[in-house]
Short mmCIF file of C-alpha atoms in Angstrom, two decimals:
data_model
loop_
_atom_site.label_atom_id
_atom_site.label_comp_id
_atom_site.label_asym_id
_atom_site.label_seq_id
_atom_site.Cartn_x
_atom_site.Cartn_y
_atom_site.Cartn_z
CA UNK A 1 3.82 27.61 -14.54
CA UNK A 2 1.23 26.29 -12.31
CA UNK A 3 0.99 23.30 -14.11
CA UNK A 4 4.92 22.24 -14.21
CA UNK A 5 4.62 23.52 -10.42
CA UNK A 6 2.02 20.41 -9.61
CA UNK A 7 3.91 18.15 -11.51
CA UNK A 8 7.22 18.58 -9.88
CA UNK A 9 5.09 17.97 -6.50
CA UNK A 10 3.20 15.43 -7.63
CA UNK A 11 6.75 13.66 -8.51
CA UNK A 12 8.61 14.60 -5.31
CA UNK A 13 5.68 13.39 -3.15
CA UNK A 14 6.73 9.73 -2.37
CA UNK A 15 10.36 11.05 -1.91
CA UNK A 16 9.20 13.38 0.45
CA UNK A 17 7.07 11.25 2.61
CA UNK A 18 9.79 9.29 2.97
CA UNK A 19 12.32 11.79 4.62
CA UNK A 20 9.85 12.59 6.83
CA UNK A 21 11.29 10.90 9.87
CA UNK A 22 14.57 12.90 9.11
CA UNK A 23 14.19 16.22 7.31
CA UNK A 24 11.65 19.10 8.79
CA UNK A 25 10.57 22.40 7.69
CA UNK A 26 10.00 24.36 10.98
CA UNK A 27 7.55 21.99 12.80
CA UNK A 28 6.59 20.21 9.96
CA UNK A 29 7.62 17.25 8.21
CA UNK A 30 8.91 17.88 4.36
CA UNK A 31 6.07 15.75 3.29
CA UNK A 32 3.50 17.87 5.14
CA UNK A 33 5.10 21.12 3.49
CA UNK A 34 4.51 19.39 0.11
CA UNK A 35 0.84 18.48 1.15
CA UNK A 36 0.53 22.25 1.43
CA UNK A 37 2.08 23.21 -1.84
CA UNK A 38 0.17 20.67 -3.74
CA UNK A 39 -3.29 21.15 -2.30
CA UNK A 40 -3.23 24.90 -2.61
CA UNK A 41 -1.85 24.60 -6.19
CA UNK A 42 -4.85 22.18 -6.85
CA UNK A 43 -7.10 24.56 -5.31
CA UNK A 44 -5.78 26.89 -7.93
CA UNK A 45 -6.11 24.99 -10.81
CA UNK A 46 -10.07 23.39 -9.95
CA UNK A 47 -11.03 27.52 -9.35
CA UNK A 48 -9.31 27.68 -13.13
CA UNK A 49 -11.29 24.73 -14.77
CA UNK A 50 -13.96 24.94 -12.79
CA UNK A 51 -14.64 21.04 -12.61
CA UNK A 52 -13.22 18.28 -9.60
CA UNK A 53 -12.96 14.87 -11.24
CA UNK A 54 -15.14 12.55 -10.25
CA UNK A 55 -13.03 9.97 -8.33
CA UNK A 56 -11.69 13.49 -6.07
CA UNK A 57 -15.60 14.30 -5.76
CA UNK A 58 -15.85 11.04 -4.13
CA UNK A 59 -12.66 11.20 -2.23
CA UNK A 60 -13.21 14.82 -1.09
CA UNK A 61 -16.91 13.69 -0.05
CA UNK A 62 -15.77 10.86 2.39
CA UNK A 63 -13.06 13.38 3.74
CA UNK A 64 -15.58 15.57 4.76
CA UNK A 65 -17.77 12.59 5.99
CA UNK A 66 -14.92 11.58 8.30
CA UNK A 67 -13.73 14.87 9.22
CA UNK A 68 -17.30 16.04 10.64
CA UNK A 69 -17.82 12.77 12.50
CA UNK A 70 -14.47 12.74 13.84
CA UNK A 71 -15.36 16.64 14.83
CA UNK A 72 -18.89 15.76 16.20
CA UNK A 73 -17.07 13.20 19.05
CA UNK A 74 -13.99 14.69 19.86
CA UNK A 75 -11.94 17.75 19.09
CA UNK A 76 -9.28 18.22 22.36
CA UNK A 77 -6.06 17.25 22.62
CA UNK A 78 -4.28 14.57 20.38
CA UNK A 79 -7.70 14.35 18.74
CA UNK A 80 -7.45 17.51 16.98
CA UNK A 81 -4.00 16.49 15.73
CA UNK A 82 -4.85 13.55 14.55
CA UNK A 83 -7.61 14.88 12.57
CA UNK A 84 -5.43 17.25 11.29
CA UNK A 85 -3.15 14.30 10.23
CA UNK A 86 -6.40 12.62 8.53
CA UNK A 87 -7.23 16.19 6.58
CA UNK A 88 -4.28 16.35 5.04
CA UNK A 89 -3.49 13.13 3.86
CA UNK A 90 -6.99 12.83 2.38
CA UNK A 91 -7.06 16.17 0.93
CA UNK A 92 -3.59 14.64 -0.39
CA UNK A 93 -5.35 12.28 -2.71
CA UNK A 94 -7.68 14.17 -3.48
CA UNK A 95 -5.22 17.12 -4.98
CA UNK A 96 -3.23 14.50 -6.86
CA UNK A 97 -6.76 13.20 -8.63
CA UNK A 98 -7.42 17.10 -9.25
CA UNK A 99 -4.27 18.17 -10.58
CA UNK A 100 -4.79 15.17 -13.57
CA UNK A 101 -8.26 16.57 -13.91
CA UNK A 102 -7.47 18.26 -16.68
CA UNK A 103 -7.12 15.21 -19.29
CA UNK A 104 -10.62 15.10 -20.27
CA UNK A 105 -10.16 19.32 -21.02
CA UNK A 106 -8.09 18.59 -23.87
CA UNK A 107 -4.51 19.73 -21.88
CA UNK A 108 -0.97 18.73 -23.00
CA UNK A 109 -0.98 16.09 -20.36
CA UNK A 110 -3.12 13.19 -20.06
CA UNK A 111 -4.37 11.65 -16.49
CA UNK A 112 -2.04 8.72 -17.84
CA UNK A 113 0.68 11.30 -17.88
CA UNK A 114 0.22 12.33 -14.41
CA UNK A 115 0.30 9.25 -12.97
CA UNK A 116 3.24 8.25 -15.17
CA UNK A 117 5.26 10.82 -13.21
CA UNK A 118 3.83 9.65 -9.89
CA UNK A 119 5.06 6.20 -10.01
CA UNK A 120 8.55 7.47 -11.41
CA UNK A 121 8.57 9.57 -8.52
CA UNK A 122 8.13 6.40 -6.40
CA UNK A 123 10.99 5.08 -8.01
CA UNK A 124 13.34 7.71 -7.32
CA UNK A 125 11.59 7.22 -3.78
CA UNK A 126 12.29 3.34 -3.75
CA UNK A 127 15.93 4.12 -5.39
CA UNK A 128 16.42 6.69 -2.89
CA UNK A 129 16.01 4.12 0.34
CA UNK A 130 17.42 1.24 -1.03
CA UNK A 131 20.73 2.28 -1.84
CA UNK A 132 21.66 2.67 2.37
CA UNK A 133 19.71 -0.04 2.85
CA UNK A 134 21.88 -2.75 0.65
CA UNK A 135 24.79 -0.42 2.35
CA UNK A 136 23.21 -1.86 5.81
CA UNK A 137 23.17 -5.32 4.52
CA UNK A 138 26.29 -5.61 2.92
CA UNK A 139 28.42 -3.87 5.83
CA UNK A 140 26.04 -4.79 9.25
CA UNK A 141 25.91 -1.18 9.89
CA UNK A 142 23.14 1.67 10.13
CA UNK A 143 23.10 4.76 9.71
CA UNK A 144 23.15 7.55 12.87
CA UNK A 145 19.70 7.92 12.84
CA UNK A 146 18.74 3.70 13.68
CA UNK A 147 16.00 3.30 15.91
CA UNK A 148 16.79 6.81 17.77
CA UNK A 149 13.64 6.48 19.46
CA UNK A 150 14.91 3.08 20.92
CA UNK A 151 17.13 2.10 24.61
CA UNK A 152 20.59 2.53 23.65
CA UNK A 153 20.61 -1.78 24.23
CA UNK A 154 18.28 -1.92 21.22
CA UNK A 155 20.38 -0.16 19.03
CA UNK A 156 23.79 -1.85 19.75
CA UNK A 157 21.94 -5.46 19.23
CA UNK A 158 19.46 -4.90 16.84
CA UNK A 159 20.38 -6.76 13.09
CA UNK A 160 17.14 -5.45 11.19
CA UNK A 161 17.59 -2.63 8.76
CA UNK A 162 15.85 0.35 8.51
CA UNK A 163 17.96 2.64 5.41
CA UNK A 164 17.40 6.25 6.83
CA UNK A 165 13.95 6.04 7.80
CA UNK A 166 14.44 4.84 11.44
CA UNK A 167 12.38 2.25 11.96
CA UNK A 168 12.32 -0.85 10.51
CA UNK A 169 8.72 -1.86 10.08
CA UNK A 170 8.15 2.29 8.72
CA UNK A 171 10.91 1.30 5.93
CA UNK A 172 9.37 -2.24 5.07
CA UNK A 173 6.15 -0.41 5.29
CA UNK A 174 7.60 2.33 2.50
CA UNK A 175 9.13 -0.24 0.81
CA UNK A 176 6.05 -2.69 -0.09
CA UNK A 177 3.98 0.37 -1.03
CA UNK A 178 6.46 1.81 -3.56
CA UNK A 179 6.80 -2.10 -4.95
CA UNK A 180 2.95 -2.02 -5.68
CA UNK A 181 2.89 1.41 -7.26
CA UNK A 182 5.93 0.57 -9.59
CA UNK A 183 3.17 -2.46 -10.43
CA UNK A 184 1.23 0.39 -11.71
CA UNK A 185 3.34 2.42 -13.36
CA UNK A 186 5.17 -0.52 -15.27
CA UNK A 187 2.22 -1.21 -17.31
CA UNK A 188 2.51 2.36 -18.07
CA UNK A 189 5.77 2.24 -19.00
CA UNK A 190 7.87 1.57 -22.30
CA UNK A 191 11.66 0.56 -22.99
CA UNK A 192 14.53 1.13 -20.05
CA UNK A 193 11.67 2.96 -17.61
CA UNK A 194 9.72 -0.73 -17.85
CA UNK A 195 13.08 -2.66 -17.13
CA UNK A 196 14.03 -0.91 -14.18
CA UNK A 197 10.90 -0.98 -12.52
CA UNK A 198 10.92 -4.72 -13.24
CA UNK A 199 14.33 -5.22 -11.73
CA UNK A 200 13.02 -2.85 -8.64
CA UNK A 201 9.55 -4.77 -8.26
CA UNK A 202 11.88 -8.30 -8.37
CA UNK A 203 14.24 -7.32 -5.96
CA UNK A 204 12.13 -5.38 -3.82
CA UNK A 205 10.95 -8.96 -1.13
CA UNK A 206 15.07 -9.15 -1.01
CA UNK A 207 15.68 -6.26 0.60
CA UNK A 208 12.14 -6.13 2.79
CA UNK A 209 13.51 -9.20 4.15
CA UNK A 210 16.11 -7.85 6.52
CA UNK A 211 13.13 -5.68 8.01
CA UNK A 212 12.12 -8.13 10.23
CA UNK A 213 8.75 -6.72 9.37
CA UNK A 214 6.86 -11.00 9.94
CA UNK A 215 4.06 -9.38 7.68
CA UNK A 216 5.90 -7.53 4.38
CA UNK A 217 8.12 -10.55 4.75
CA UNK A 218 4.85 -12.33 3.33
CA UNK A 219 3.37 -8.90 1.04
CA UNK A 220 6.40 -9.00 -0.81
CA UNK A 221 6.58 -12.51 -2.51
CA UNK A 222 2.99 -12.23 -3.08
CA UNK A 223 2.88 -9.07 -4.54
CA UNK A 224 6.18 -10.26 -6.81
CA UNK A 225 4.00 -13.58 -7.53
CA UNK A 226 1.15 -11.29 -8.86
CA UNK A 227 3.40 -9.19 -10.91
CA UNK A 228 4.74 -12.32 -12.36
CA UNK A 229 1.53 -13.87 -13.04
CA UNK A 230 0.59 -11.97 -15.91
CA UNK A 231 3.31 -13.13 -17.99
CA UNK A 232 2.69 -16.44 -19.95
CA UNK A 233 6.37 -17.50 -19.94
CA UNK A 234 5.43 -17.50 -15.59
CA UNK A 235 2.79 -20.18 -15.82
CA UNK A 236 5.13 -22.52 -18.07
CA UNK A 237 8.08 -22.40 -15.55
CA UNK A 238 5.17 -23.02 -12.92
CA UNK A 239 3.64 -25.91 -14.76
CA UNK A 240 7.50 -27.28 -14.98
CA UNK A 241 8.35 -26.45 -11.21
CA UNK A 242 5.06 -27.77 -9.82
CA UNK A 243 6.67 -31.36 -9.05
CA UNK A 244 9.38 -29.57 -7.09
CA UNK A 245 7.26 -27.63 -5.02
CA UNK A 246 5.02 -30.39 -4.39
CA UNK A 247 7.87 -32.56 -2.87
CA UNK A 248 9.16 -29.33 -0.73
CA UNK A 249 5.81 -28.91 0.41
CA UNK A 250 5.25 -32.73 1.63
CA UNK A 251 9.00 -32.82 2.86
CA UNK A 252 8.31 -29.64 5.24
CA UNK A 253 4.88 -31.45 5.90
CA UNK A 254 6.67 -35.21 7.23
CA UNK A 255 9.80 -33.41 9.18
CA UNK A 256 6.99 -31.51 11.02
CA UNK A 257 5.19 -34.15 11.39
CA UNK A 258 7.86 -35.94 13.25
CA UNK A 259 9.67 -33.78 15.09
CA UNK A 260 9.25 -34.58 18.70
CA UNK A 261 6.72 -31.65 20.19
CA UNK A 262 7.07 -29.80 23.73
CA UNK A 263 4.98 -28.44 26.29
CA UNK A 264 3.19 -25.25 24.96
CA UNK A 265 4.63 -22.14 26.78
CA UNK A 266 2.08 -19.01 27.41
CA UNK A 267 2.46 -16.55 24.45
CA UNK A 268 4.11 -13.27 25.75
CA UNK A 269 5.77 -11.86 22.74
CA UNK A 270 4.47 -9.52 20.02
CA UNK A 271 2.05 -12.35 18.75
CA UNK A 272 -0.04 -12.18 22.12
CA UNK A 273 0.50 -8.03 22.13
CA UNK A 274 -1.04 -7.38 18.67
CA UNK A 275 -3.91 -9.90 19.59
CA UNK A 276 -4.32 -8.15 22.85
CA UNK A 277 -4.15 -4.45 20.53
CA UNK A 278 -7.00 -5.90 18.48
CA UNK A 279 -9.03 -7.71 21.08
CA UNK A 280 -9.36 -3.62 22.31
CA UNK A 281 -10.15 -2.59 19.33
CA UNK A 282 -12.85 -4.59 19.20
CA UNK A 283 -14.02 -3.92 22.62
CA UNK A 284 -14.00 0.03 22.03
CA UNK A 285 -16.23 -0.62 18.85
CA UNK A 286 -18.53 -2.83 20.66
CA UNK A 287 -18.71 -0.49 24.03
CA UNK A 288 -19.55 2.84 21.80
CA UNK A 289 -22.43 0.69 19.94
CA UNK A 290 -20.25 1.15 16.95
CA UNK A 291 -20.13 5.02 16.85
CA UNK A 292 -16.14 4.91 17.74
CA UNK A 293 -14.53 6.40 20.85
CA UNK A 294 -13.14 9.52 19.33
CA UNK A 295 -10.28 10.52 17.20
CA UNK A 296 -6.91 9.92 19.05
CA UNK A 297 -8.37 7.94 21.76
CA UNK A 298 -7.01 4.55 21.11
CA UNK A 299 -3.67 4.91 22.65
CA UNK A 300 -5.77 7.15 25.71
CA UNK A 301 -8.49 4.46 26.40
CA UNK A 302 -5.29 1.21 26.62
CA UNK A 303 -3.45 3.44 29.03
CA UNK A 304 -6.46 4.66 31.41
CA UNK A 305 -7.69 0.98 31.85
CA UNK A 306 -10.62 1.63 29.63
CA UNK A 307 -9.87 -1.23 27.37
CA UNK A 308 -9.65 -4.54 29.37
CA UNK A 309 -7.15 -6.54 27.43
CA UNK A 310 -3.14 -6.43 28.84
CA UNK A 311 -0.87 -6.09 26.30
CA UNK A 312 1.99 -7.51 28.78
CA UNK A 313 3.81 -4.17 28.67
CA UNK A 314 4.33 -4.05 25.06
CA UNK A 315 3.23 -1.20 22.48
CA UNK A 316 -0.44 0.94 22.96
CA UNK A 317 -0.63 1.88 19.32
CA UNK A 318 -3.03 0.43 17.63
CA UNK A 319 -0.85 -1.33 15.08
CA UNK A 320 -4.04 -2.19 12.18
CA UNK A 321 -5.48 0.98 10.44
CA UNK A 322 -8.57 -1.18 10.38
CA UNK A 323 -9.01 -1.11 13.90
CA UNK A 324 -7.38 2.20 14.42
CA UNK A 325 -10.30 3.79 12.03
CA UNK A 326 -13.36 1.78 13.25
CA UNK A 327 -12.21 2.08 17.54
CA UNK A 328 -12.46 5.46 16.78
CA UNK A 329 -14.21 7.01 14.28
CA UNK A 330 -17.31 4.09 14.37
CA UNK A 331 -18.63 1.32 11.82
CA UNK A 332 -20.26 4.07 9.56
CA UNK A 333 -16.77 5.83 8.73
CA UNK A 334 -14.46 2.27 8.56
CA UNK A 335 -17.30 0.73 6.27
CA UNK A 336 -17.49 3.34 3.71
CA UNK A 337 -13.89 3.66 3.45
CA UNK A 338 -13.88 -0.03 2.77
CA UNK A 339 -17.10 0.18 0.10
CA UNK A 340 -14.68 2.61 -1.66
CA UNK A 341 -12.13 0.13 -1.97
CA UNK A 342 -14.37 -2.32 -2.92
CA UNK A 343 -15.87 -0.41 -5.83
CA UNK A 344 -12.20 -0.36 -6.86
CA UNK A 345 -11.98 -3.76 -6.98
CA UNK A 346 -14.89 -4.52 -9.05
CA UNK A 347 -13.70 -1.82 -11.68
CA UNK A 348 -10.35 -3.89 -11.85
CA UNK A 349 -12.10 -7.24 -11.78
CA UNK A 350 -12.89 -7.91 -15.17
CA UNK A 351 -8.86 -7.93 -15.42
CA UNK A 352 -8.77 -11.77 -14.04
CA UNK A 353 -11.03 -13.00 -16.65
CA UNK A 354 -11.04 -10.49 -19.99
CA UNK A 355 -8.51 -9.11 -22.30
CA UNK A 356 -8.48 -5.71 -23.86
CA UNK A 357 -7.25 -4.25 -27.32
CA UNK A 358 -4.79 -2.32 -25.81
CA UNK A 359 -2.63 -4.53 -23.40
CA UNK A 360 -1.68 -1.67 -21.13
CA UNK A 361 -5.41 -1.79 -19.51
CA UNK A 362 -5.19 -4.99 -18.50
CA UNK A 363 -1.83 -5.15 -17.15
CA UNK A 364 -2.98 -1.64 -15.64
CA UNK A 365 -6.35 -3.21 -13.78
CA UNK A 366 -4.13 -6.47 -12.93
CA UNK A 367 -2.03 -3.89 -11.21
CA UNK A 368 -3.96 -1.76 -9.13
CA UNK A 369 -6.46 -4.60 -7.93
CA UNK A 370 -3.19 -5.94 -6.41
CA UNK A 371 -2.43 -2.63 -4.98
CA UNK A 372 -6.09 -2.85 -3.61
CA UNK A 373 -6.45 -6.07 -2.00
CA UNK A 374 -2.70 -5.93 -0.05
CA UNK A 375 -3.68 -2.12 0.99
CA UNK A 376 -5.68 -3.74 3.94
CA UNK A 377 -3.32 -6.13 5.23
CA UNK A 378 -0.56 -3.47 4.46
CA UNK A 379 -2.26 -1.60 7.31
CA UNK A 380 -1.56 -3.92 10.00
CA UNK A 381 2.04 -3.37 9.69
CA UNK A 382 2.06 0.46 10.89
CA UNK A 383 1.99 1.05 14.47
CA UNK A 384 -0.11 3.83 13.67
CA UNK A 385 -1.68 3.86 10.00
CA UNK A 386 -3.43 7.39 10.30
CA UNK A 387 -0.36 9.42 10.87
CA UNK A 388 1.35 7.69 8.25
CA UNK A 389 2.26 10.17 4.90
CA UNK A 390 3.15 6.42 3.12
CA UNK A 391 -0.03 5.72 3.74
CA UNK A 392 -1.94 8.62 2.29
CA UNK A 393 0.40 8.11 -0.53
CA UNK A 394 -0.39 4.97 -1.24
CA UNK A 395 -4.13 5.92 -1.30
CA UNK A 396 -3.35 8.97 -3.43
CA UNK A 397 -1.89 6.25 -6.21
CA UNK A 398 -4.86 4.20 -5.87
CA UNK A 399 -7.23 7.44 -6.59
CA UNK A 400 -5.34 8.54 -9.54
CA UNK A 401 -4.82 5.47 -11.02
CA UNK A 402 -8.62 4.82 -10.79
CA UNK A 403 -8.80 7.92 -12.21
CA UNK A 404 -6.84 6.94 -15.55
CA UNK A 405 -9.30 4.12 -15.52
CA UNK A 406 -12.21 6.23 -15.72
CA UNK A 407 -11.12 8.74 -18.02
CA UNK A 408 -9.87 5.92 -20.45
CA UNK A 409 -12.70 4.16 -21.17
CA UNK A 410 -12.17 0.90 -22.58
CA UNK A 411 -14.20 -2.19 -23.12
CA UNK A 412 -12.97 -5.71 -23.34
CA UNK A 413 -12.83 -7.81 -26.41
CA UNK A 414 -15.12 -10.39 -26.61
CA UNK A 415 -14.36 -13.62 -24.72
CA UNK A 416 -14.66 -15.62 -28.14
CA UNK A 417 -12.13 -13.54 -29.48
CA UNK A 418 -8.72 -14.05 -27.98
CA UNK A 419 -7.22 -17.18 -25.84
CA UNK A 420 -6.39 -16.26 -22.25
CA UNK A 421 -2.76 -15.44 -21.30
CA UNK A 422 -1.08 -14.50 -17.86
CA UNK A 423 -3.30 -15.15 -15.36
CA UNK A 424 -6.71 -15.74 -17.06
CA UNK A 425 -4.44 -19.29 -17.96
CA UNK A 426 -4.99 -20.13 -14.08
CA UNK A 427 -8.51 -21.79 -14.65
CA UNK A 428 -7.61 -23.44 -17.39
CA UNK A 429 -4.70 -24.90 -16.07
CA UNK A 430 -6.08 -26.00 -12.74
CA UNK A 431 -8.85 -27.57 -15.10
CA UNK A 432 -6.04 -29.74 -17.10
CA UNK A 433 -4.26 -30.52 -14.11
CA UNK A 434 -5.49 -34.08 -14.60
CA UNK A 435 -3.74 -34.38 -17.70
CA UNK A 436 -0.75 -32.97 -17.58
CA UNK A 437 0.11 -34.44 -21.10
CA UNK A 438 -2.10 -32.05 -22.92
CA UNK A 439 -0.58 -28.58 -23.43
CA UNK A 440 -2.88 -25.35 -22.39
CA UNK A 441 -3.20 -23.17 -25.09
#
């Protein structure tokens, strides 16, 4: 019971975080009350086994690393809340990791199982948001809840969707992350489940586009671009559509070239705010000698006067959960967070160069080290990363699909044995550029 329990939360996670904005339980958010559910249930079933996976050891670890710094500066006011917000979307990830724990015990359902269900619970997630949203584009309209926290002016003019999650750079935001995960979970998958995440991972930068959001505009094609990469049929259409895209490229370069220039205006618009937001951050970092200001304090310190920079009246949140985490919680906490990451990386490196016997751990690695090197820039997009649930979420995937990694353990054939394919063919391609006559094999 406990276990079918977990994995209907585990599944309705990503849904939940993103009805958030609209549907509450009492004072909390539905994705909050799921938090709950799921880390008391994990609680439940770790006292059972009596082991924590290693990957939620670590997780669990820098939580409590965090937390105690983050207590040790500041504990008043919005400081305290946020730290709340920080608890539970760590100890998020780190129930989702411990509910799979059970894999290596010999139970019915494997840590690829688990995170099999997670990812199909970000589709019903992505499914779930994109339906109003192609409603938005098709008719011009929103729903009742657009930009409620907006003038009444904004409303009536704005053309950006947001499906029902309010804002339009919190639904790109949702968007991109569920795109990456179904990454994950489509090398997972097999048959009509694999299809339909490919159709929802291809048509995904379509409907971020009406966002408006400047940087998922860019995540998305990339992101589609890496998914597409490890296909072979991909790098034959590129090798036939690299002429094209050579001439578009020199035909953008020549009309800007000669198209008569202006006198350069000052910079007022979001451009100059963010750099302002991040000029701050950087001053907050450099006037606590890198301990951090406090939890909660960025948005406090721009509106006292503390930070010097004007933002020319626009937003005080801190908009980049890199500078949002080292402003206020120090170097120490923002650098381990980012040595976690890294260690990611390196596990899903050998995925660029290598091949394994079972395709599904490559295509797995070549996955999540996408997932892992957009999940920085990702953060800039968020007016405020740290009270984000997608956010957490996103992190929670990451953790259990390193997780799968580590319980599978799987090494790579031998580099005589096998040609390259997908994109171990870049190299080799870029290395018979020079004779494009000869065919890569």
């Amino acid at each position: 019971m406990t276990r079918r329990a977990a994995l209907l939360l585990v599944f309705l996670f990503p849904l939940a975080t993103s009805l958030g904005p609209i549907v509450r339980v009492g004072p909390f958010s539905v994705a909050r009350v799921v938090t709950l559910a799921l880390v008391g249930l994990a609680g439940l079933i770790v006292l059972r086994r009596r082991e924590l996976p290693h990957v939620a050891v670590w997780t669990l670890t820098y939580t409590c690393l965090w937390l105690g710094w983050g207590f040790a500066r500041d504990t008043s006011g919005e400081g305290a809340k946020e730290l709340l917000s920080v608890a539970v979307g760590m100890l998020t990830a780190v129930a989702v990791v411990a509910v799979a724990g059970g894999a290596a015990g010999g139970e019915r359902d494997s840590a690829a199982d688990w995170l099999r269900v997670y990812t199909r619970g970000w589709f019903l997630a992505w499914l779930c948001t994109s339906v109003p949203a192609v409603w938005e584009i098709a008719t011009g309209k929103h729903l009742w809840n657009y930009r409620s926290d907006a003038a009444e002016w904004i409303r009536e003019s704005a053309t950006d969707i947001a499906s029902y999650m309010v804002n339009p750079n919190l639904f790109a935001f949702f968007l991109v992350s569920a795109m990456a995960m179904l990454m994950v979970g489509h090398a997972l998958e097999r048959g009509w489940w694999r299809r339909a995440y490919a159709l929802a991972i291809c048509l995904t930068p379509a409907i971020c586009f009406p966002t408006n959001s400047r940087l998922l505009q860019l995540v998305a094609p990339v992101l589609l671009l890496w998914f597409l990469a490890q296909f072979p049929a991909f790098w034959t259409w590129a090798r036939r559509a690299a002429p094209l895209v050579v001439v578009a490229i020199l035909g953008l370069a020549w009309t800007v070239m000669t198209t008569p220039g202006s006198e350069p205006k000052p910079d007022v618009g979001s451009t100059a705010q963010r750099e302002a937001l991040y000029r701050n951050g950087w001053y907050l970092l450099w006037r606590t000698l890198g301990l951090g200001t406090g939890p909660g304090r960025f948005e406090e310190d721009l509106r006292s006067g503390v930070a010097p920079f004007d933002t020319y009246g626009g937003p005080v949140n801190p908009h980049s959960g890199l500078f949002e985490t080292a402003s206020q919680y120090g170097v120490g906490i923002a650098a381990l967070g980012l040595a976690l990451l890294l260690v990611v990386g390196i596990l899903t490196w050998p995925a660029v160069q290598r091949r394994w016997q079972d395709p599904m751990q490559h295509s797995m690695r070549w996955s999540l080290l996408a997932l892992v090197v957009v999940c920085l820039p990702m953060s800039f997009a968020n007016s405020t990363w740290l009270d984000s649930s997608t956010a957490f979420a996103q992190l929670a995937g990451i953790c259990l699909a390193t997780h799968v990694l580590l319980v599978n353990r799987a090494e790579p054939l031998p580099r005589w044995s096998s040609q390259p394919s997908g994109p171990q063919r870049l190299p080799r391609l870029l290395a018979r550029a020079a004779s494009p006559g000869t065919n890569a094999r």
